[in-house]
PDB file of N, CA and C in Angstrom:
ATOM      1  N   MET A   1       0.854  -1.176   0.000  1.00 89.00           N
ATOM      2  CA  MET A   1       0.000   0.000   0.000  1.00 89.00           C
ATOM      3  C   MET A   1       0.900   1.240   0.000  1.00 89.00           C
ATOM      4  N   ASN A   2       0.578   2.198  -0.859  1.00 98.00           N
ATOM      5  CA  ASN A   2       1.383   3.417  -0.900  1.00 98.00           C
ATOM      6  C   ASN A   2       0.919   4.401   0.181  1.00 98.00           C
ATOM      7  N   TRP A   3       1.717   5.434   0.383  1.00 98.00           N
ATOM      8  CA  TRP A   3       1.459   6.371   1.482  1.00 98.00           C
ATOM      9  C   TRP A   3       0.149   7.125   1.306  1.00 98.00           C
ATOM     10  N   ILE A   4      -0.221   7.474   0.079  1.00 98.00           N
ATOM     11  CA  ILE A   4      -1.451   8.234  -0.140  1.00 98.00           C
ATOM     12  C   ILE A   4      -2.686   7.392   0.183  1.00 98.00           C
ATOM     13  N   ASP A   5      -2.621   6.103  -0.130  1.00 98.00           N
ATOM     14  CA  ASP A   5      -3.729   5.212   0.218  1.00 98.00           C
ATOM     15  C   ASP A   5      -3.803   4.999   1.728  1.00 98.00           C
ATOM     16  N   LEU A   6      -2.660   4.893   2.369  1.00 99.00           N
ATOM     17  CA  LEU A   6      -2.632   4.752   3.828  1.00 99.00           C
ATOM     18  C   LEU A   6      -3.256   5.981   4.499  1.00 99.00           C
ATOM     19  N   ILE A   7      -2.947   7.157   3.988  1.00 99.00           N
ATOM     20  CA  ILE A   7      -3.555   8.382   4.517  1.00 99.00           C
ATOM     21  C   ILE A   7      -5.067   8.348   4.324  1.00 99.00           C
ATOM     22  N   GLY A   8      -5.513   7.929   3.135  1.00 99.00           N
ATOM     23  CA  GLY A   8      -6.948   7.849   2.860  1.00 99.00           C
ATOM     24  C   GLY A   8      -7.665   6.853   3.758  1.00 99.00           C
ATOM     25  N   TRP A   9      -7.070   5.678   3.929  1.00 99.00           N
ATOM     26  CA  TRP A   9      -7.689   4.663   4.795  1.00 99.00           C
ATOM     27  C   TRP A   9      -7.725   5.124   6.245  1.00 99.00           C
ATOM     28  N   THR A  10      -6.678   5.806   6.679  1.00 99.00           N
ATOM     29  CA  THR A  10      -6.654   6.331   8.049  1.00 99.00           C
ATOM     30  C   THR A  10      -7.756   7.376   8.238  1.00 99.00           C
ATOM     31  N   GLY A  11      -7.917   8.255   7.258  1.00 99.00           N
ATOM     32  CA  GLY A  11      -8.995   9.243   7.314  1.00 99.00           C
ATOM     33  C   GLY A  11     -10.359   8.590   7.373  1.00 99.00           C
ATOM     34  N   SER A  12     -10.550   7.569   6.544  1.00 99.00           N
ATOM     35  CA  SER A  12     -11.827   6.839   6.550  1.00 99.00           C
ATOM     36  C   SER A  12     -12.087   6.216   7.913  1.00 99.00           C
ATOM     37  N   ALA A  13     -11.058   5.597   8.479  1.00 99.00           N
ATOM     38  CA  ALA A  13     -11.203   4.948   9.788  1.00 99.00           C
ATOM     39  C   ALA A  13     -11.570   5.965  10.870  1.00 99.00           C
ATOM     40  N   LEU A  14     -10.958   7.138  10.828  1.00 99.00           N
ATOM     41  CA  LEU A  14     -11.252   8.164  11.837  1.00 99.00           C
ATOM     42  C   LEU A  14     -12.688   8.670  11.734  1.00 99.00           C
ATOM     43  N   VAL A  15     -13.152   8.928  10.514  1.00 99.00           N
ATOM     44  CA  VAL A  15     -14.523   9.419  10.329  1.00 99.00           C
ATOM     45  C   VAL A  15     -15.536   8.352  10.736  1.00 99.00           C
ATOM     46  N   ILE A  16     -15.281   7.110  10.354  1.00 99.00           N
ATOM     47  CA  ILE A  16     -16.181   6.011  10.730  1.00 99.00           C
ATOM     48  C   ILE A  16     -16.173   5.804  12.244  1.00 99.00           C
ATOM     49  N   ALA A  17     -14.993   5.877  12.853  1.00 99.00           N
ATOM     50  CA  ALA A  17     -14.904   5.718  14.307  1.00 99.00           C
ATOM     51  C   ALA A  17     -15.684   6.821  15.018  1.00 99.00           C
ATOM     52  N   ALA A  18     -15.558   8.056  14.541  1.00 98.00           N
ATOM     53  CA  ALA A  18     -16.304   9.168  15.146  1.00 98.00           C
ATOM     54  C   ALA A  18     -17.803   8.915  15.051  1.00 98.00           C
ATOM     55  N   TYR A  19     -18.254   8.481  13.887  1.00 98.00           N
ATOM     56  CA  TYR A  19     -19.681   8.218  13.684  1.00 98.00           C
ATOM     57  C   TYR A  19     -20.163   7.083  14.591  1.00 98.00           C
ATOM     58  N   ALA A  20     -19.382   6.013  14.672  1.00 99.00           N
ATOM     59  CA  ALA A  20     -19.768   4.875  15.513  1.00 99.00           C
ATOM     60  C   ALA A  20     -19.802   5.268  16.987  1.00 99.00           C
ATOM     61  N   LEU A  21     -18.799   5.991  17.437  1.00 98.00           N
ATOM     62  CA  LEU A  21     -18.741   6.393  18.844  1.00 98.00           C
ATOM     63  C   LEU A  21     -19.910   7.293  19.233  1.00 98.00           C
ATOM     64  N   ILE A  22     -20.293   8.190  18.343  1.00 98.00           N
ATOM     65  CA  ILE A  22     -21.422   9.075  18.644  1.00 98.00           C
ATOM     66  C   ILE A  22     -22.740   8.312  18.555  1.00 98.00           C
ATOM     67  N   THR A  23     -22.851   7.404  17.596  1.00 98.00           N
ATOM     68  CA  THR A  23     -24.078   6.624  17.414  1.00 98.00           C
ATOM     69  C   THR A  23     -24.360   5.733  18.615  1.00 98.00           C
ATOM     70  N   TYR A  24     -23.310   5.147  19.174  1.00 98.00           N
ATOM     71  CA  TYR A  24     -23.480   4.231  20.306  1.00 98.00           C
ATOM     72  C   TYR A  24     -23.263   4.910  21.658  1.00 98.00           C
ATOM     73  N   ASN A  25     -23.356   6.244  21.668  1.00 97.00           N
ATOM     74  CA  ASN A  25     -23.278   7.035  22.903  1.00 97.00           C
ATOM     75  C   ASN A  25     -22.023   6.772  23.734  1.00 97.00           C
ATOM     76  N   LYS A  26     -20.906   6.562  23.061  1.00 98.00           N
ATOM     77  CA  LYS A  26     -19.638   6.363  23.768  1.00 98.00           C
ATOM     78  C   LYS A  26     -18.924   7.688  24.020  1.00 98.00           C
ATOM     79  N   ILE A  27     -19.238   8.687  23.194  1.00 98.00           N
ATOM     80  CA  ILE A  27     -18.686  10.027  23.366  1.00 98.00           C
ATOM     81  C   ILE A  27     -19.793  11.042  23.102  1.00 98.00           C
ATOM     82  N   SER A  28     -19.527  12.268  23.484  1.00 96.00           N
ATOM     83  CA  SER A  28     -20.483  13.362  23.274  1.00 96.00           C
ATOM     84  C   SER A  28     -20.161  14.088  21.967  1.00 96.00           C
ATOM     85  N   ALA A  29     -21.181  14.658  21.356  1.00 94.00           N
ATOM     86  CA  ALA A  29     -20.978  15.449  20.140  1.00 94.00           C
ATOM     87  C   ALA A  29     -20.151  16.698  20.427  1.00 94.00           C
ATOM     88  N   SER A  30     -20.065  17.080  21.682  1.00 94.00           N
ATOM     89  CA  SER A  30     -19.278  18.255  22.054  1.00 94.00           C
ATOM     90  C   SER A  30     -17.924  17.871  22.662  1.00 94.00           C
ATOM     91  N   SER A  31     -17.460  16.662  22.361  1.00 96.00           N
ATOM     92  CA  SER A  31     -16.170  16.223  22.898  1.00 96.00           C
ATOM     93  C   SER A  31     -15.031  16.562  21.936  1.00 96.00           C
ATOM     94  N   ILE A  32     -13.861  16.757  22.510  1.00 96.00           N
ATOM     95  CA  ILE A  32     -12.667  17.020  21.708  1.00 96.00           C
ATOM     96  C   ILE A  32     -12.356  15.819  20.821  1.00 96.00           C
ATOM     97  N   VAL A  33     -12.571  14.623  21.320  1.00 97.00           N
ATOM     98  CA  VAL A  33     -12.304  13.410  20.537  1.00 97.00           C
ATOM     99  C   VAL A  33     -13.144  13.393  19.270  1.00 97.00           C
ATOM    100  N   TYR A  34     -14.436  13.659  19.407  1.00 98.00           N
ATOM    101  CA  TYR A  34     -15.337  13.640  18.255  1.00 98.00           C
ATOM    102  C   TYR A  34     -14.920  14.676  17.209  1.00 98.00           C
ATOM    103  N   ALA A  35     -14.684  15.899  17.650  1.00 98.00           N
ATOM    104  CA  ALA A  35     -14.286  16.958  16.718  1.00 98.00           C
ATOM    105  C   ALA A  35     -12.926  16.663  16.093  1.00 98.00           C
ATOM    106  N   SER A  36     -11.998  16.150  16.878  1.00 98.00           N
ATOM    107  CA  SER A  36     -10.656  15.847  16.367  1.00 98.00           C
ATOM    108  C   SER A  36     -10.665  14.702  15.363  1.00 98.00           C
ATOM    109  N   PHE A  37     -11.412  13.647  15.659  1.00 99.00           N
ATOM    110  CA  PHE A  37     -11.512  12.537  14.708  1.00 99.00           C
ATOM    111  C   PHE A  37     -12.078  13.030  13.382  1.00 99.00           C
ATOM    112  N   ASN A  38     -13.115  13.859  13.439  1.00 98.00           N
ATOM    113  CA  ASN A  38     -13.702  14.400  12.212  1.00 98.00           C
ATOM    114  C   ASN A  38     -12.740  15.341  11.495  1.00 98.00           C
ATOM    115  N   LEU A  39     -12.046  16.179  12.239  1.00 98.00           N
ATOM    116  CA  LEU A  39     -11.106  17.119  11.643  1.00 98.00           C
ATOM    117  C   LEU A  39      -9.968  16.388  10.939  1.00 98.00           C
ATOM    118  N   PHE A  40      -9.296  15.492  11.648  1.00 99.00           N
ATOM    119  CA  PHE A  40      -8.165  14.794  11.041  1.00 99.00           C
ATOM    120  C   PHE A  40      -8.607  13.792   9.983  1.00 99.00           C
ATOM    121  N   GLY A  41      -9.750  13.160  10.203  1.00 99.00           N
ATOM    122  CA  GLY A  41     -10.278  12.240   9.201  1.00 99.00           C
ATOM    123  C   GLY A  41     -10.554  12.950   7.893  1.00 99.00           C
ATOM    124  N   SER A  42     -11.215  14.096   7.965  1.00 99.00           N
ATOM    125  CA  SER A  42     -11.517  14.836   6.742  1.00 99.00           C
ATOM    126  C   SER A  42     -10.252  15.411   6.112  1.00 99.00           C
ATOM    127  N   LEU A  43      -9.305  15.855   6.917  1.00 99.00           N
ATOM    128  CA  LEU A  43      -8.037  16.350   6.380  1.00 99.00           C
ATOM    129  C   LEU A  43      -7.318  15.253   5.594  1.00 99.00           C
ATOM    130  N   PHE A  44      -7.229  14.071   6.176  1.00 99.00           N
ATOM    131  CA  PHE A  44      -6.563  12.959   5.490  1.00 99.00           C
ATOM    132  C   PHE A  44      -7.309  12.571   4.219  1.00 99.00           C
ATOM    133  N   LEU A  45      -8.632  12.612   4.264  1.00 99.00           N
ATOM    134  CA  LEU A  45      -9.419  12.303   3.065  1.00 99.00           C
ATOM    135  C   LEU A  45      -9.263  13.384   1.999  1.00 99.00           C
ATOM    136  N   ILE A  46      -9.098  14.631   2.393  1.00 99.00           N
ATOM    137  CA  ILE A  46      -8.828  15.697   1.423  1.00 99.00           C
ATOM    138  C   ILE A  46      -7.519  15.417   0.695  1.00 99.00           C
ATOM    139  N   ILE A  47      -6.495  15.077   1.441  1.00 99.00           N
ATOM    140  CA  ILE A  47      -5.196  14.773   0.832  1.00 99.00           C
ATOM    141  C   ILE A  47      -5.348  13.654  -0.190  1.00 99.00           C
ATOM    142  N   ASN A  48      -6.037  12.591   0.194  1.00 99.00           N
ATOM    143  CA  ASN A  48      -6.232  11.441  -0.688  1.00 99.00           C
ATOM    144  C   ASN A  48      -7.056  11.795  -1.918  1.00 99.00           C
ATOM    145  N   THR A  49      -8.171  12.480  -1.726  1.00 99.00           N
ATOM    146  CA  THR A  49      -9.063  12.757  -2.855  1.00 99.00           C
ATOM    147  C   THR A  49      -8.476  13.790  -3.812  1.00 99.00           C
ATOM    148  N   VAL A  50      -7.752  14.765  -3.310  1.00 99.00           N
ATOM    149  CA  VAL A  50      -7.094  15.727  -4.202  1.00 99.00           C
ATOM    150  C   VAL A  50      -6.016  15.022  -5.020  1.00 99.00           C
ATOM    151  N   TYR A  51      -5.262  14.151  -4.382  1.00 98.00           N
ATOM    152  CA  TYR A  51      -4.222  13.396  -5.092  1.00 98.00           C
ATOM    153  C   TYR A  51      -4.822  12.614  -6.259  1.00 98.00           C
ATOM    154  N   TYR A  52      -5.974  12.007  -6.039  1.00 98.00           N
ATOM    155  CA  TYR A  52      -6.628  11.209  -7.079  1.00 98.00           C
ATOM    156  C   TYR A  52      -7.609  12.031  -7.930  1.00 98.00           C
ATOM    157  N   HIS A  53      -7.608  13.339  -7.755  1.00 98.00           N
ATOM    158  CA  HIS A  53      -8.458  14.256  -8.534  1.00 98.00           C
ATOM    159  C   HIS A  53      -9.943  13.937  -8.401  1.00 98.00           C
ATOM    160  N   ALA A  54     -10.360  13.524  -7.231  1.00 98.00           N
ATOM    161  CA  ALA A  54     -11.776  13.265  -6.945  1.00 98.00           C
ATOM    162  C   ALA A  54     -12.340  14.519  -6.279  1.00 98.00           C
ATOM    163  N   MET A  55     -12.565  15.534  -7.086  1.00 98.00           N
ATOM    164  CA  MET A  55     -12.914  16.848  -6.551  1.00 98.00           C
ATOM    165  C   MET A  55     -14.262  16.915  -5.833  1.00 98.00           C
ATOM    166  N   PRO A  56     -15.312  16.214  -6.280  1.00 98.00           N
ATOM    167  CA  PRO A  56     -16.552  16.253  -5.490  1.00 98.00           C
ATOM    168  C   PRO A  56     -16.344  15.717  -4.065  1.00 98.00           C
ATOM    169  N   SER A  57     -15.588  14.643  -3.935  1.00 98.00           N
ATOM    170  CA  SER A  57     -15.292  14.100  -2.602  1.00 98.00           C
ATOM    171  C   SER A  57     -14.395  15.044  -1.813  1.00 98.00           C
ATOM    172  N   ALA A  58     -13.456  15.660  -2.489  1.00 98.00           N
ATOM    173  CA  ALA A  58     -12.586  16.629  -1.818  1.00 98.00           C
ATOM    174  C   ALA A  58     -13.413  17.792  -1.282  1.00 98.00           C
ATOM    175  N   PHE A  59     -14.371  18.271  -2.087  1.00 99.00           N
ATOM    176  CA  PHE A  59     -15.227  19.382  -1.661  1.00 99.00           C
ATOM    177  C   PHE A  59     -16.011  19.025  -0.399  1.00 99.00           C
ATOM    178  N   VAL A  60     -16.624  17.842  -0.390  1.00 99.00           N
ATOM    179  CA  VAL A  60     -17.386  17.407   0.791  1.00 99.00           C
ATOM    180  C   VAL A  60     -16.486  17.400   2.022  1.00 99.00           C
ATOM    181  N   ASN A  61     -15.271  16.929   1.859  1.00 99.00           N
ATOM    182  CA  ASN A  61     -14.360  16.848   2.995  1.00 99.00           C
ATOM    183  C   ASN A  61     -13.825  18.206   3.422  1.00 99.00           C
ATOM    184  N   VAL A  62     -13.723  19.156   2.497  1.00 99.00           N
ATOM    185  CA  VAL A  62     -13.350  20.522   2.880  1.00 99.00           C
ATOM    186  C   VAL A  62     -14.451  21.120   3.758  1.00 99.00           C
ATOM    187  N   VAL A  63     -15.695  20.918   3.365  1.00 99.00           N
ATOM    188  CA  VAL A  63     -16.821  21.394   4.180  1.00 99.00           C
ATOM    189  C   VAL A  63     -16.806  20.692   5.535  1.00 99.00           C
ATOM    190  N   TRP A  64     -16.606  19.365   5.527  1.00 98.00           N
ATOM    191  CA  TRP A  64     -16.549  18.569   6.760  1.00 98.00           C
ATOM    192  C   TRP A  64     -15.447  19.098   7.673  1.00 98.00           C
ATOM    193  N   LEU A  65     -14.291  19.389   7.096  1.00 98.00           N
ATOM    194  CA  LEU A  65     -13.168  19.924   7.857  1.00 98.00           C
ATOM    195  C   LEU A  65     -13.532  21.269   8.483  1.00 98.00           C
ATOM    196  N   GLY A  66     -14.186  22.131   7.718  1.00 98.00           N
ATOM    197  CA  GLY A  66     -14.593  23.433   8.244  1.00 98.00           C
ATOM    198  C   GLY A  66     -15.540  23.310   9.419  1.00 98.00           C
ATOM    199  N   ILE A  67     -16.504  22.414   9.296  1.00 98.00           N
ATOM    200  CA  ILE A  67     -17.457  22.189  10.390  1.00 98.00           C
ATOM    201  C   ILE A  67     -16.733  21.649  11.622  1.00 98.00           C
ATOM    202  N   ALA A  68     -15.854  20.682  11.415  1.00 98.00           N
ATOM    203  CA  ALA A  68     -15.117  20.084  12.534  1.00 98.00           C
ATOM    204  C   ALA A  68     -14.187  21.102  13.190  1.00 98.00           C
ATOM    205  N   ALA A  69     -13.537  21.931  12.386  1.00 98.00           N
ATOM    206  CA  ALA A  69     -12.633  22.947  12.936  1.00 98.00           C
ATOM    207  C   ALA A  69     -13.412  23.960  13.770  1.00 98.00           C
ATOM    208  N   TRP A  70     -14.551  24.400  13.248  1.00 98.00           N
ATOM    209  CA  TRP A  70     -15.395  25.350  13.983  1.00 98.00           C
ATOM    210  C   TRP A  70     -15.871  24.733  15.305  1.00 98.00           C
ATOM    211  N   ALA A  71     -16.284  23.478  15.247  1.00 97.00           N
ATOM    212  CA  ALA A  71     -16.746  22.793  16.461  1.00 97.00           C
ATOM    213  C   ALA A  71     -15.614  22.680  17.480  1.00 97.00           C
ATOM    214  N   LEU A  72     -14.424  22.342  17.017  1.00 97.00           N
ATOM    215  CA  LEU A  72     -13.286  22.194  17.922  1.00 97.00           C
ATOM    216  C   LEU A  72     -12.932  23.531  18.576  1.00 97.00           C
ATOM    217  N   VAL A  73     -12.961  24.600  17.813  1.00 97.00           N
ATOM    218  CA  VAL A  73     -12.697  25.935  18.372  1.00 97.00           C
ATOM    219  C   VAL A  73     -13.730  26.274  19.443  1.00 97.00           C
ATOM    220  N   ARG A  74     -14.993  26.010  19.166  1.00 96.00           N
ATOM    221  CA  ARG A  74     -16.052  26.294  20.143  1.00 96.00           C
ATOM    222  C   ARG A  74     -15.871  25.459  21.412  1.00 96.00           C
ATOM    223  N   ILE A  75     -15.519  24.187  21.254  1.00 95.00           N
ATOM    224  CA  ILE A  75     -15.306  23.309  22.410  1.00 95.00           C
ATOM    225  C   ILE A  75     -14.145  23.824  23.255  1.00 95.00           C
ATOM    226  N   LEU A  76     -13.046  24.167  22.601  1.00 95.00           N
ATOM    227  CA  LEU A  76     -11.868  24.646  23.327  1.00 95.00           C
ATOM    228  C   LEU A  76     -12.135  25.986  24.002  1.00 95.00           C
ATOM    229  N   ASN A  77     -12.858  26.871  23.336  1.00 95.00           N
ATOM    230  CA  ASN A  77     -13.207  28.166  23.950  1.00 95.00           C
ATOM    231  C   ASN A  77     -14.115  27.988  25.156  1.00 95.00           C
ATOM    232  N   LYS A  78     -15.037  27.057  25.071  1.00 92.00           N
ATOM    233  CA  LYS A  78     -15.953  26.791  26.183  1.00 92.00           C
ATOM    234  C   LYS A  78     -15.184  26.257  27.394  1.00 92.00           C
ATOM    235  N   ARG A  79     -14.159  25.464  27.135  1.00 89.00           N
ATOM    236  CA  ARG A  79     -13.365  24.902  28.239  1.00 89.00           C
ATOM    237  C   ARG A  79     -12.503  25.954  28.918  1.00 89.00           C
ATOM    238  N   LYS A  80     -12.128  26.992  28.178  1.00 86.00           N
ATOM    239  CA  LYS A  80     -11.297  28.060  28.744  1.00 86.00           C
ATOM    240  C   LYS A  80     -12.057  28.894  29.761  1.00 86.00           C
ATOM    241  N   ARG A  81     -13.371  28.959  29.617  1.00 79.00           N
ATOM    242  CA  ARG A  81     -14.183  29.798  30.509  1.00 79.00           C
ATOM    243  C   ARG A  81     -14.340  29.210  31.859  1.00 79.00           C
TER     244      ARG A  81
END
């Protein structure tokens, strides 16, 4: 397996893990773990999809990354208070 595929599979695993953990009530939607898994998962998937010129998938993951980044900032700001 080449490095770009490994990055893509890792991203997929992180996004799926985040979804499974939230679905089975193992973590909260406002947890750092949930936001981080989504952020890094989408980042890794962006790298993979851009490399393979899969722009519709890359676009979805850019949006996903933005949502996850915003959520992570809000979570971290809330913890500072």
